[in-house]
Coordinates of C-alpha atoms in Angstrom, one line a residue:
M1 CA -2.8 53.7 -43.5
D2 CA -6.5 54.0 -42.7
Q3 CA -8.6 54.3 -45.8
I4 CA -12.2 55.5 -45.9
I5 CA -14.0 53.6 -48.6
T6 CA -17.6 55.0 -48.3
A7 CA -18.7 55.6 -51.9
G8 CA -21.8 57.7 -51.2
P9 CA -23.0 60.0 -48.5
S10 CA -24.3 58.3 -45.4
K11 CA -27.9 58.7 -44.3
V12 CA -28.9 59.1 -40.7
L13 CA -32.3 58.5 -38.9
L14 CA -32.8 61.1 -36.2
N15 CA -35.3 63.5 -34.6
P16 CA -34.1 67.1 -33.9
R17 CA -35.4 66.5 -30.4
D18 CA -33.1 63.5 -29.8
R19 CA -30.6 64.1 -27.0
V20 CA -27.9 62.3 -28.8
Q21 CA -27.4 62.5 -32.6
I22 CA -25.2 60.7 -35.1
I23 CA -23.0 63.3 -36.9
G24 CA -20.6 61.0 -38.7
A25 CA -20.8 57.5 -40.2
N26 CA -18.6 55.8 -42.8
L27 CA -16.9 52.6 -43.9
S28 CA -13.1 52.3 -43.5
Q29 CA -10.4 49.8 -44.2
L30 CA -8.3 49.4 -41.1
D31 CA -5.5 46.9 -41.1
H32 CA -7.2 44.7 -43.7
D33 CA -10.5 44.8 -41.8
L34 CA -13.6 46.5 -43.1
C35 CA -15.0 48.6 -40.2
L36 CA -18.0 50.8 -39.4
M37 CA -17.0 54.1 -38.0
V38 CA -19.5 56.1 -36.0
D39 CA -19.3 59.6 -34.3
V40 CA -22.1 60.8 -32.0
L41 CA -22.8 64.3 -30.5
N42 CA -24.4 64.5 -27.0
V43 CA -26.5 67.7 -27.1
S44 CA -27.9 67.0 -23.5
N45 CA -26.6 68.0 -20.1
V46 CA -26.1 64.4 -18.9
E47 CA -23.8 61.6 -19.8
A48 CA -25.0 58.9 -22.2
T49 CA -23.9 55.2 -22.5
N50 CA -25.0 51.7 -23.7
F51 CA -25.5 52.8 -27.3
V52 CA -27.2 50.4 -29.7
F53 CA -27.1 51.3 -33.4
S54 CA -29.3 50.0 -36.2
V55 CA -27.8 49.9 -39.7
K56 CA -28.8 49.1 -43.2
F57 CA -26.1 48.5 -45.8
Y58 CA -26.2 49.4 -49.5
D59 CA -23.9 48.7 -52.5
E60 CA -22.3 51.4 -54.6
F61 CA -25.4 51.6 -56.8
S62 CA -27.6 52.3 -53.7
K63 CA -29.1 48.8 -53.8
A64 CA -30.0 47.4 -50.3
L65 CA -27.9 44.5 -49.2
F66 CA -29.4 41.4 -47.5
D67 CA -32.9 42.4 -48.6
G68 CA -32.8 45.5 -46.4
T69 CA -32.1 43.6 -43.2
V70 CA -31.4 45.9 -40.2
F71 CA -28.2 45.0 -38.3
T72 CA -27.6 46.1 -34.7
F73 CA -24.2 47.1 -33.2
S74 CA -23.8 47.6 -29.5
A75 CA -21.3 49.8 -27.6
E76 CA -21.9 49.1 -23.9
D77 CA -18.7 50.6 -22.7
S78 CA -19.0 53.8 -24.6
L79 CA -19.5 57.2 -22.8
A80 CA -20.7 60.3 -24.5
K81 CA -20.2 63.3 -22.2
P82 CA -22.5 66.4 -22.3
H83 CA -22.0 68.6 -25.3
Q84 CA -19.1 66.6 -26.6
V85 CA -18.4 64.4 -29.6
C86 CA -18.0 60.7 -28.9
Y87 CA -15.8 58.8 -31.4
F88 CA -16.7 55.1 -31.1
E89 CA -14.2 52.2 -31.5
P90 CA -14.5 50.8 -35.0
F91 CA -17.1 48.0 -35.4
I92 CA -15.3 45.2 -37.4
L93 CA -17.4 43.8 -40.3
D94 CA -17.0 40.3 -41.7
E95 CA -16.7 39.1 -45.3
R96 CA -20.5 39.4 -45.9
F97 CA -20.2 43.2 -46.0
H98 CA -17.3 43.5 -48.5
T99 CA -19.6 45.0 -51.2
A100 CA -21.1 47.6 -48.8
R101 CA -20.4 51.2 -49.8
Q102 CA -23.3 53.2 -48.3
L103 CA -25.1 53.3 -45.0
E104 CA -28.4 54.1 -43.4
I105 CA -27.9 54.3 -39.7
G106 CA -29.8 55.3 -36.5
I107 CA -29.6 55.1 -32.8
Q108 CA -31.9 52.3 -31.6
S109 CA -31.5 52.8 -27.9
V110 CA -29.3 54.7 -25.3
V111 CA -29.2 55.1 -21.5
F112 CA -28.6 58.4 -19.8
S113 CA -27.0 59.0 -16.4
D114 CA -30.2 60.7 -15.1
K115 CA -31.7 57.1 -15.0
T116 CA -33.7 57.5 -18.1
G117 CA -33.5 55.3 -21.2
S118 CA -34.5 56.2 -24.7
V119 CA -35.7 53.7 -27.3
Y120 CA -36.0 55.6 -30.6
Q121 CA -38.8 54.7 -33.1
P122 CA -38.0 55.1 -36.8
L123 CA -41.5 56.4 -37.5
E124 CA -40.8 59.4 -35.2
Q125 CA -37.5 60.2 -37.0
D126 CA -36.6 61.6 -40.4
L127 CA -33.8 60.5 -42.8
Y128 CA -31.1 63.1 -43.2
Q129 CA -28.0 62.9 -45.5
L130 CA -24.6 63.7 -44.0
P131 CA -22.3 66.0 -46.0
M132 CA -19.1 64.2 -47.3
I133 CA -16.1 66.1 -45.9
S134 CA -12.5 65.0 -46.4
L135 CA -10.3 64.8 -43.3
E136 CA -8.1 67.6 -44.8
R137 CA -11.0 69.9 -45.3
L138 CA -12.4 69.1 -41.8
Q139 CA -9.0 70.1 -40.3
E140 CA -9.0 73.3 -42.2
M141 CA -12.5 74.1 -40.9
K142 CA -11.4 73.5 -37.4
D143 CA -8.3 75.7 -37.9
F144 CA -10.0 78.6 -39.7
I145 CA -13.6 78.6 -38.4
A146 CA -13.8 77.1 -34.9
P147 CA -12.3 74.1 -33.0
D148 CA -15.8 72.5 -32.6
C149 CA -16.6 72.8 -36.3
M150 CA -17.7 69.3 -37.5
T151 CA -19.7 70.0 -40.7
Y152 CA -21.3 72.7 -42.8
G153 CA -24.3 74.8 -41.8
E154 CA -27.3 73.6 -43.8
N155 CA -31.0 74.5 -44.1
L156 CA -32.7 71.1 -44.2
K157 CA -36.2 70.2 -45.3
T158 CA -37.7 70.0 -41.8
A159 CA -34.8 71.3 -39.7
W160 CA -31.4 73.1 -39.8
R161 CA -27.9 71.8 -39.1
C162 CA -25.3 73.7 -37.1
V163 CA -21.5 73.6 -37.8
C164 CA -21.1 71.8 -34.5
G165 CA -23.0 68.9 -36.0
A166 CA -26.3 69.3 -34.1
T167 CA -29.6 69.1 -36.0
N168 CA -32.2 71.5 -34.7
L169 CA -35.9 72.1 -35.1
R170 CA -36.7 74.6 -37.9
A171 CA -38.5 76.8 -35.3
E172 CA -35.5 76.9 -33.0
F173 CA -33.4 80.1 -33.5
E174 CA -30.5 78.9 -31.4
C175 CA -28.5 75.7 -31.6
S176 CA -29.4 73.3 -28.8
N177 CA -25.7 72.3 -28.4
C178 CA -23.4 75.3 -29.1
H179 CA -26.0 78.1 -28.9
R180 CA -25.0 79.7 -32.2
N181 CA -27.6 81.8 -33.8
K182 CA -29.5 80.1 -36.7
Y183 CA -29.3 83.0 -39.1
Y184 CA -25.6 83.6 -38.4
V185 CA -24.9 79.9 -39.3
L186 CA -27.1 79.8 -42.4
N187 CA -25.9 83.2 -43.7
N188 CA -22.1 82.8 -42.9
L189 CA -21.2 79.1 -42.4
T190 CA -22.7 77.1 -45.3
Q191 CA -20.4 75.0 -47.5
D192 CA -19.9 77.6 -50.2
L193 CA -19.2 80.4 -47.7
I194 CA -16.8 78.3 -45.6
D195 CA -15.0 77.2 -48.8
Q196 CA -14.7 80.8 -49.9
K197 CA -13.3 82.0 -46.5
I198 CA -10.8 79.2 -46.3
A199 CA -9.7 79.8 -49.9
A200 CA -9.3 83.5 -49.3
S201 CA -7.3 82.9 -46.1
L202 CA -4.9 80.4 -47.7
N203 CA -4.4 82.5 -50.9
P204 CA -4.5 86.2 -49.8
R205 CA -4.2 88.9 -52.6
P206 CA -0.8 90.7 -52.7
E207 CA -2.6 94.1 -52.3
E208 CA -3.9 93.0 -48.9
D209 CA -0.4 92.5 -47.6
G210 CA 0.6 96.0 -48.6
L211 CA 2.7 94.9 -51.7
A212 CA 2.4 95.9 -55.2
P213 CA 1.5 93.1 -57.6
E214 CA 5.0 93.0 -59.0
E215 CA 6.5 92.9 -55.5
A216 CA 4.4 89.8 -54.4
P217 CA 6.5 86.8 -53.4
E218 CA 6.4 83.8 -55.7
T219 CA 5.3 81.4 -53.0
P220 CA 1.9 81.9 -51.3
S221 CA 2.2 83.5 -47.9
P222 CA 0.6 81.6 -45.0
G223 CA -3.0 82.6 -44.1
P224 CA -4.0 84.5 -41.0
S225 CA -4.3 82.8 -37.7
T226 CA -7.6 81.2 -36.5
I227 CA -8.2 84.1 -34.1
Q228 CA -7.7 86.7 -36.9
L229 CA -10.0 84.9 -39.3
M230 CA -12.7 84.5 -36.7
E231 CA -12.4 88.2 -35.9
K232 CA -12.9 88.9 -39.6
I233 CA -15.9 86.6 -39.9
R234 CA -17.7 88.0 -36.9
G235 CA -17.1 91.6 -38.1
Q236 CA -15.3 93.1 -35.2
T237 CA -12.4 92.5 -32.7
L238 CA -11.8 93.5 -29.2
N239 CA -9.2 95.9 -30.4
S240 CA -11.6 97.6 -32.9
L241 CA -14.0 98.1 -30.0
N242 CA -11.3 99.6 -27.9
E243 CA -10.2 101.9 -30.7
G244 CA -13.7 103.0 -31.5
S245 CA -15.2 106.1 -30.0
K246 CA -17.8 106.0 -27.2
M247 CA -20.4 107.1 -29.8
D248 CA -19.6 104.0 -32.0
I249 CA -20.0 101.7 -29.0
L250 CA -23.3 103.4 -28.1
V251 CA -24.6 103.0 -31.7
L252 CA -23.5 99.4 -31.7
A253 CA -25.3 98.7 -28.5
L254 CA -28.5 100.4 -29.8
V255 CA -28.3 98.4 -33.0
L256 CA -27.9 95.2 -31.0
L257 CA -30.8 96.1 -28.7
L258 CA -33.0 96.9 -31.7
S259 CA -32.1 93.6 -33.4
L260 CA -33.0 91.7 -30.3
L261 CA -36.3 93.6 -30.0
L262 CA -37.1 92.9 -33.6
I263 CA -36.3 89.2 -33.2
F264 CA -38.5 89.1 -30.1
L265 CA -41.4 90.8 -31.8
G266 CA -41.0 88.6 -34.9
Y267 CA -41.1 85.5 -32.7
Q268 CA -44.2 86.8 -30.9
Q269 CA -45.8 87.4 -34.3
F270 CA -44.8 83.9 -35.5
K271 CA -46.5 82.4 -32.5
T272 CA -49.8 83.7 -33.8
T273 CA -49.5 81.8 -37.1
D274 CA -51.1 78.5 -38.0
I275 CA -47.7 77.0 -38.7
Y276 CA -46.6 77.5 -35.1
K277 CA -49.9 76.4 -33.7
N278 CA -50.0 73.2 -35.7
H279 CA -46.4 72.5 -34.8
Q280 CA -47.2 72.9 -31.1
L281 CA -50.3 70.7 -31.4
S282 CA -48.3 68.0 -33.1
Q283 CA -45.7 68.2 -30.3
A284 CA -48.4 67.9 -27.7
D285 CA -49.8 64.8 -29.5
R286 CA -46.4 63.2 -29.3
L287 CA -46.1 64.0 -25.6
I288 CA -49.5 62.5 -25.0
E289 CA -48.4 59.3 -26.8
K290 CA -45.4 59.2 -24.5
D291 CA -47.7 59.6 -21.5
D292 CA -46.3 63.1 -20.7
F293 CA -49.6 64.7 -19.9
T294 CA -48.0 67.6 -18.0
G295 CA -45.9 68.6 -20.9
A296 CA -48.9 68.5 -23.3
R297 CA -50.9 70.6 -20.8
E298 CA -48.1 73.2 -20.7
I299 CA -48.2 73.5 -24.5
Y300 CA -52.0 73.9 -24.5
L301 CA -51.7 76.7 -21.8
G302 CA -49.1 78.4 -24.0
L303 CA -51.6 78.4 -26.9
S304 CA -54.4 79.8 -24.8
K305 CA -53.7 83.5 -25.7
N306 CA -54.1 82.7 -29.5
P307 CA -56.0 79.4 -29.4
P308 CA -56.5 77.2 -32.5
E309 CA -60.1 76.2 -33.2
D310 CA -60.1 72.8 -31.5
L311 CA -58.0 73.7 -28.4
A312 CA -61.0 73.5 -26.1
S313 CA -61.9 69.9 -27.2
R314 CA -58.2 68.9 -27.0
Q315 CA -58.0 70.2 -23.4
E316 CA -61.1 68.3 -22.5
K317 CA -59.7 65.1 -23.9
L318 CA -56.4 65.7 -22.1
N319 CA -58.3 66.3 -18.8
D320 CA -60.2 63.0 -19.3
L321 CA -56.9 61.1 -19.9
M322 CA -55.3 62.7 -16.8
E323 CA -58.3 61.7 -14.7
S324 CA -58.2 58.2 -16.2
K325 CA -54.5 57.9 -15.2
V326 CA -55.3 59.1 -11.6
H327 CA -58.0 56.4 -11.3
Y328 CA -55.6 53.7 -12.5
E329 CA -52.9 54.8 -10.1
M330 CA -55.4 55.0 -7.2
G331 CA -56.7 51.6 -8.1
L332 CA -53.2 50.1 -7.8
A333 CA -52.5 52.0 -4.6
S334 CA -55.7 50.6 -2.9
L335 CA -55.1 47.0 -3.9
D336 CA -53.6 46.2 -0.5
L337 CA -56.6 47.5 1.4
K338 CA -59.2 45.1 2.9
D339 CA -62.0 46.4 0.7
P340 CA -61.5 45.3 -2.9
F341 CA -64.4 47.5 -4.1
I342 CA -62.3 50.6 -3.7
S343 CA -59.8 49.4 -6.3
L344 CA -62.7 48.0 -8.5
N345 CA -64.4 51.4 -8.6
H346 CA -61.2 53.1 -9.7
F347 CA -60.3 50.6 -12.4
T348 CA -63.8 50.7 -14.0
K349 CA -63.2 54.5 -14.6
V350 CA -60.1 54.0 -16.7
L351 CA -61.1 55.1 -20.3
P352 CA -60.6 53.1 -23.5
E353 CA -58.8 56.1 -24.9
D354 CA -56.2 55.6 -22.2
E355 CA -54.6 52.8 -24.3
S356 CA -51.5 52.3 -22.1
R357 CA -53.6 51.5 -19.0
Y358 CA -57.0 50.4 -20.2
G359 CA -56.0 46.7 -20.8
K360 CA -54.1 46.5 -17.6
A361 CA -57.0 47.9 -15.6
H362 CA -59.3 45.2 -17.0
E363 CA -56.8 42.5 -16.1
E364 CA -57.0 43.8 -12.5
I365 CA -60.8 44.0 -12.7
A366 CA -61.0 40.3 -13.7
L367 CA -58.8 39.3 -10.8
L368 CA -60.8 41.3 -8.3
E369 CA -64.1 40.0 -9.7
G370 CA -62.9 36.4 -9.3
A371 CA -61.7 37.0 -5.7
I372 CA -65.1 38.6 -4.8
V373 CA -67.1 35.7 -6.3
D374 CA -64.8 33.2 -4.5
Q375 CA -65.5 34.9 -1.2
A376 CA -69.2 34.9 -1.8
Q377 CA -69.0 31.2 -2.6
A378 CA -67.1 30.6 0.7
Y379 CA -69.9 32.5 2.6
L380 CA -72.5 30.2 1.1
E381 CA -70.5 27.1 2.1
E382 CA -70.6 28.4 5.7
N383 CA -74.3 29.1 5.3
R384 CA -73.8 32.9 5.6
V385 CA -76.3 33.6 2.9
D386 CA -76.9 37.3 3.7
E387 CA -73.2 38.1 3.6
A388 CA -72.9 36.3 0.3
L389 CA -75.8 38.2 -1.2
D390 CA -74.5 41.6 0.1
L391 CA -71.2 40.8 -1.5
L392 CA -72.8 39.9 -4.9
H393 CA -75.0 43.0 -4.8
R394 CA -72.0 45.3 -4.3
L395 CA -70.2 43.5 -7.2
L396 CA -73.2 43.9 -9.5
N397 CA -73.6 47.5 -8.6
V398 CA -70.1 48.1 -10.0
L399 CA -70.1 45.5 -12.7
P400 CA -73.7 45.0 -13.7
N401 CA -72.7 42.5 -16.5
S402 CA -70.5 40.3 -14.3
A403 CA -71.1 36.8 -15.7
E404 CA -69.6 35.1 -12.6
G405 CA -71.6 37.2 -10.2
L406 CA -74.9 36.7 -12.1
N407 CA -74.4 33.0 -12.4
L408 CA -73.8 32.6 -8.7
L409 CA -76.8 34.8 -7.9
D410 CA -79.0 32.6 -10.0
R411 CA -77.8 29.5 -8.3
I412 CA -78.6 31.0 -4.9
I413 CA -82.1 32.0 -6.0
K414 CA -82.8 28.5 -7.3
S415 CA -81.4 26.8 -4.2
D416 CA -83.1 26.0 -0.9
Q417 CA -80.5 27.9 1.2
I418 CA -82.4 31.2 1.3
S419 CA -85.3 32.2 3.5
K420 CA -88.6 33.7 2.3
S421 CA -87.5 37.2 3.3
Q422 CA -84.2 36.8 1.4
R423 CA -86.1 35.5 -1.7
R424 CA -88.5 38.5 -1.5
R425 CA -85.5 40.8 -1.3
L426 CA -84.0 39.2 -4.4
N427 CA -87.3 39.5 -6.3
E428 CA -87.5 43.2 -5.5
I429 CA -84.0 43.7 -6.8
K430 CA -84.8 41.7 -10.0
I431 CA -88.0 43.9 -10.6
K432 CA -85.9 47.0 -10.1
E433 CA -83.3 45.8 -12.5
K434 CA -85.9 45.1 -15.2
E435 CA -87.4 48.5 -14.8
E436 CA -84.0 50.1 -15.2
E437 CA -83.4 48.0 -18.3
K438 CA -86.8 49.0 -19.7
N439 CA -86.0 52.7 -19.2
K440 CA -82.8 52.4 -21.2
Q441 CA -83.4 54.0 -24.6
P442 CA -82.2 52.1 -27.7
L443 CA -79.6 53.7 -30.0
T444 CA -81.1 55.7 -32.8
S445 CA -79.8 55.3 -36.4
E446 CA -78.0 58.7 -35.9
D447 CA -76.2 57.3 -32.9
K448 CA -75.2 54.2 -34.8
K449 CA -73.9 56.2 -37.7
R450 CA -71.8 58.4 -35.4
A451 CA -70.4 55.3 -33.7
E452 CA -69.3 54.0 -37.1
L453 CA -67.7 57.3 -38.0
S454 CA -65.9 57.3 -34.6
D455 CA -64.4 53.8 -35.5
K456 CA -63.4 55.0 -38.9
A457 CA -61.8 58.2 -37.5
L458 CA -59.8 56.1 -35.1
E459 CA -58.6 53.9 -38.0
L460 CA -57.4 56.9 -40.0
L461 CA -55.5 58.5 -37.0
H462 CA -51.7 58.4 -37.4
T463 CA -51.7 56.6 -40.8
F464 CA -50.5 57.3 -44.3
Q465 CA -53.2 57.8 -46.9
V466 CA -53.4 58.5 -50.6
V467 CA -55.5 61.2 -52.4
K468 CA -58.0 59.3 -54.7
E469 CA -59.7 62.3 -56.3
E470 CA -58.3 64.2 -59.3
E471 CA -58.1 67.4 -57.1
A472 CA -58.6 67.5 -53.3
N473 CA -59.1 70.8 -51.6
L474 CA -56.7 71.3 -48.6
R475 CA -58.6 73.7 -46.3
K476 CA -57.5 75.9 -43.4
S477 CA -60.0 74.4 -40.9
P478 CA -62.3 71.3 -40.8
S479 CA -65.3 72.9 -42.7
L480 CA -66.5 73.2 -46.3
D481 CA -66.7 76.9 -45.7
A482 CA -63.0 77.2 -44.7
P483 CA -60.5 78.9 -47.1
I484 CA -58.7 76.6 -49.5
L485 CA -54.9 76.5 -48.9
A486 CA -54.0 74.4 -51.9
S487 CA -55.3 71.8 -54.5
I488 CA -53.7 68.4 -53.9
P489 CA -53.4 66.2 -57.0
K490 CA -54.4 62.6 -57.2
N491 CA -52.0 59.9 -55.7
S492 CA -50.4 62.4 -53.3
D493 CA -49.2 60.8 -50.1
V494 CA -50.5 62.5 -46.8
Y495 CA -50.0 61.7 -43.1
V496 CA -53.0 62.0 -40.8
Y497 CA -52.2 63.8 -37.5
E498 CA -55.7 64.3 -36.2
T499 CA -59.4 63.6 -37.1
V500 CA -62.5 65.5 -36.5
I501 CA -66.1 64.3 -37.1
E502 CA -68.5 66.8 -38.7
K503 CA -72.0 65.8 -37.4
T504 CA -72.7 62.5 -39.2
S505 CA -71.7 63.5 -42.7
R506 CA -67.9 63.3 -42.9
I507 CA -64.5 62.9 -41.2
W508 CA -62.0 65.8 -41.5
C509 CA -58.3 64.7 -41.4
H510 CA -55.6 67.1 -40.3
V511 CA -52.7 66.2 -42.7
E512 CA -49.3 67.1 -43.8
V513 CA -48.6 67.0 -47.6
E514 CA -46.2 68.2 -50.2
T515 CA -47.8 70.6 -52.7
P516 CA -47.1 70.5 -56.5
Q517 CA -44.7 73.5 -55.8
G518 CA -42.6 71.3 -53.4
D519 CA -43.7 73.0 -50.1
M520 CA -44.7 71.0 -47.1
V521 CA -48.0 72.3 -45.8
Q522 CA -50.6 71.3 -43.2
G523 CA -54.3 71.6 -43.5
W524 CA -57.6 69.6 -43.5
L525 CA -58.8 67.1 -46.1
S526 CA -62.2 65.3 -46.2
S527 CA -61.9 61.5 -45.7
H528 CA -64.1 61.1 -48.8
T529 CA -61.0 62.2 -50.9
L530 CA -58.6 59.6 -49.2
E531 CA -57.9 55.9 -49.4
G532 CA -55.4 53.6 -47.8
P533 CA -52.0 53.3 -49.6
M534 CA -51.7 50.5 -52.2
P535 CA -49.5 47.6 -51.0
K536 CA -46.1 47.5 -52.4

């Protein structure tokens, strides 16, 4: 007989936005083999396959085995259909794992039928604990609650779990998989409430069956059918509606309409809060990191009616990145043209902030620069000096600091190949370049200080920091005049989502931190109050 030997609840790495989510994981003894059992829910509208799981194993005392080594398990032939649970074939474990009793598991990668692949990053995911539910209780939940019931409804730290197994964003009011209402699930289908409903159904009171206590049968009567119980849970049945008067139906419809209106108005009011705005901005930042500029722009447009303080600067940065991407793509598209300067001009306009393309653009620039200098050298060998000079001048107009171009130009000036008129022309260009260099203003101390702050702000971005002051003021906006949201004690861990430079005096960090009261809040801390985490 199959035996589940998991000693403690399994922990799962996932992001509520993931299109496939692990809803079950345990260790089982099957035919003398220790096996890893995994169940996955596909919350998307497309099929998913080629799953790769990453797993850490722990003993019964929660001590990591193998020094915390992450093991991968592949299921290439698996197929998870849309909005269905996929039960994977057991992964057989060898003798090394005989002391394993707990798991920490996540999906490392998966391929979807819409030709997209997802590689999940642990830093973008949170660790959630799966409820431990016996097979008998799970069958009772399916019989008495709903056939798709896989777990208990639960309000998590940063999300909420539906009974179908899907983990949803806290701001979502409807399950992404089964479309159950969030408040219905959390107010009716938590562990305590489900246990009460099942217990009441399996052990009805004699009075409810129309019998006096002394007339009750000695053996418990069977509970109501699944349909009857669901009708009771949901508060009304089709028959009760048919039996009700028209006035009752009208009142019910008005109450439902009013409830929907209140939910809509509440959601509209919620969209004006800082919590919603910060959540949307964080989501836009993640989309920008994934190169989804269009999705980030849609979020910014949605915030334009009630904009946060830095929305204008964010939109400007996004527009710059979008323009940088266009220049990179146009540079690639024009590589096959006869004129290399078209591509060169586009590649030089790719911004350093465009991290995914900046390095590639400069690789292309180096190749084009070398090809142009080689062509100029070929013209010189054919004694076509004017054409070589024109080519070098065009190169230096785009890349003024081209070492190869400048070296070749100096060799031409010092050689006997050029005529007096060509030499005069080169001298005029040299004089003009010196005048332009002379007119360039040196950096002031203020500019240098701002450059240093910019580098520091970039280092702080998307890092964990520790509060080093006895009390650090968490403010509503990046200003010393902004209201204080909370006082953060020394040694508190914070995560930096965004940085803003205030003149040349300080860097403000938009962070998320847990208050002494246990609430997760977001706000602004001065970088003067932070330092990097101590190495473990």
